[in-house]
Amino acid sequence: MTTEELRESLLAAPKNGYTKLTAEQREEMEGYCRRYAAFMDECKTEREATTWAVREAEKRGFKPLTYGMKLEPGDRVYYNNRDKAIILAVIGSQSLAYGANICAAHVDSPRMDIKPNPLYEDSEIAYLKTHYYGGIKKYQWATVPLALHGVVYRKDGTVVTVTVGEDETDPVLMISDLLIHLSADQMKKPLAEGIVGEQLNVIMGTEPLEGEGADLVKLHIMKLLNEKYGMVESDFLSAELTVVPAGRCREVGLDRSLLGAYGHDDRVCAYAEMEAIFDLTVPNKTAVCILADKEEIGSVGISGMQSDFFEYFMETLCIAQDVRLRECFANSFCLSADVSNAFDPNFAETCDRRNNSQLNYGISICKYTGSRGKGGASDASAEAMGHVRTTLDNAGVLWQIATLGKVDQGGGGTVAAYMANRNIVTVDAGVPVLCMHAPMELVSKLDCYMTWRACTAIYEA
Ligand code: MN
Ligand code: MN
């Protein structure tokens, strides 16, 4: 063999996905990304994503799973976990004793949640106090347009949905930062202290009501909330209100190759899974699509991936086929569909370039996450990685390998460890993201498209 032949046969040579994309695939990619962007415009919280999933699943013949239900291959069922998370399944032709093919993503994203006693007035400005949710760089959230999303459970027991800041005619909200002219002290602080948690106070208004007494601006805001939502101040206690970046998913770059939006992590993988499961007819193995909550704070709580709600759903499926739940788990496969960091040449020193995912190279497969010696990682086996690689290759899906930054630089986790703890073979894979957890995150259309096709390939394996 010549050196050239040896090079070709022995060495890996990753290429930009655009060199391989056909004209039909490009068209399919643009269509998929338009549908994804529309989903993103409607869904900025786990509640909104769950509501969207229930509505669209029902349109496509999915029914709520109930105990004792008779299930045939091709049947479509779902479980709405208290409007905060959802699992969908399409029953396969094989028994659940042979396992299920699972894709697990999360639909919560970093943001600022309203405190239980949030509304106050200082210097005749009304504010809402917040507590951030998930990992954020706090300075990024000041001086950007913000919106208020959520629900309020009122004293009379009725629930009202709140959305302020998304309609073109709505006002937006904002957190202030200090003018540069007076920032001599602030500019000397480390970035982590430039804006601190208790400064994430959202400006609600400045116009006082007519009359005497204290807090006339606050009272004005409460009056407006009462007129629109029937709220009184104590209703904040039984509310779930959250402050997120205002605005829509946008094409980014003159070539329109990127999508910029709040919360690609991890709705970009959640949407891919959903479209993939919606399009199935009768898969070989039962296909299961999980949209979980609380991943950003450790997959805890009743709607997080450590919760028993997954067992509750899977056991109900297994009982319908007279299969032991643990038998099903032992033979199942899970793609933990979550984003990775795309290589950013502006911060090249934080990554091992040879082992980092890159925009436009396809879905990135991640053997392990974690930090400091793989701590907290699921660490997929060679066999599990082999299964994913072969499945994606056979389906013509473009993929790449990912690790999250250079060793000892930081790290992160996903739901993978909690799925693997259940004796389910699990591999992490997802869309590479630039500026993850920022108010606006960037992904490439090509990687979104390949992740959708990867989920289909996993379901059809
Ligand atoms: Mn994530
Ligand atoms: Mn995240």
Coordinates of N, CA, C and O and ligand atoms in Angstrom, one line a residue, residues 106 108-110 135 265-266 295-296 338-339 413 436-437 441, ligand 2:
H106 N -34.2 16.6 28.5 CA -34.9 17.4 29.5 C -35.4 18.7 28.9 O -34.9 19.2 27.9
D108 N -36.3 21.5 31.0 CA -36.1 22.7 31.9 C -34.8 23.3 31.4 O -33.9 22.6 30.9
S109 N -34.7 24.6 31.6 CA -33.5 25.3 31.2 C -33.2 26.4 32.3 O -34.1 26.8 33.0
P110 N -31.9 26.8 32.4 CA -31.5 27.8 33.4 C -32.3 29.1 33.2 O -32.6 29.4 32.1
G135 N -27.3 26.6 36.4 CA -26.0 27.3 36.4 C -26.1 28.4 35.4 O -26.2 28.2 34.2
D265 N -30.5 24.0 25.2 CA -30.2 23.0 26.2 C -31.5 22.9 27.1 O -31.7 23.7 27.9
D266 N -32.3 21.8 26.9 CA -32.1 20.7 26.1 C -33.3 20.5 25.2 O -33.5 19.4 24.7
E295 N -33.4 18.6 35.3 CA -32.0 18.2 35.0 C -31.0 19.2 35.4 O -30.0 18.9 35.9
E296 N -31.4 20.5 35.2 CA -30.5 21.6 35.5 C -30.1 21.7 37.0 O -29.2 22.4 37.4
D338 N -28.7 14.9 25.3 CA -28.4 16.2 25.9 C -27.3 16.8 25.1 O -26.5 16.2 24.5
V339 N -27.2 18.2 25.2 CA -26.3 18.9 24.4 C -24.9 18.8 24.9 O -24.6 18.5 26.1
G413 N -23.0 17.2 34.0 CA -23.7 15.9 34.0 C -25.0 16.0 33.2 O -25.4 17.0 32.7
M436 N -23.5 27.8 25.9 CA -24.5 27.1 26.6 C -24.9 27.8 27.9 O -24.0 28.3 28.6
H437 N -26.1 27.8 28.3 CA -26.7 28.4 29.5 C -26.7 30.0 29.4 O -27.0 30.6 30.4
E441 N -28.5 31.0 23.1 CA -27.5 29.9 22.8 C -27.6 29.7 21.3 O -28.6 29.9 20.7
Ligands
MN2 MN -27.7 22.4 31.0

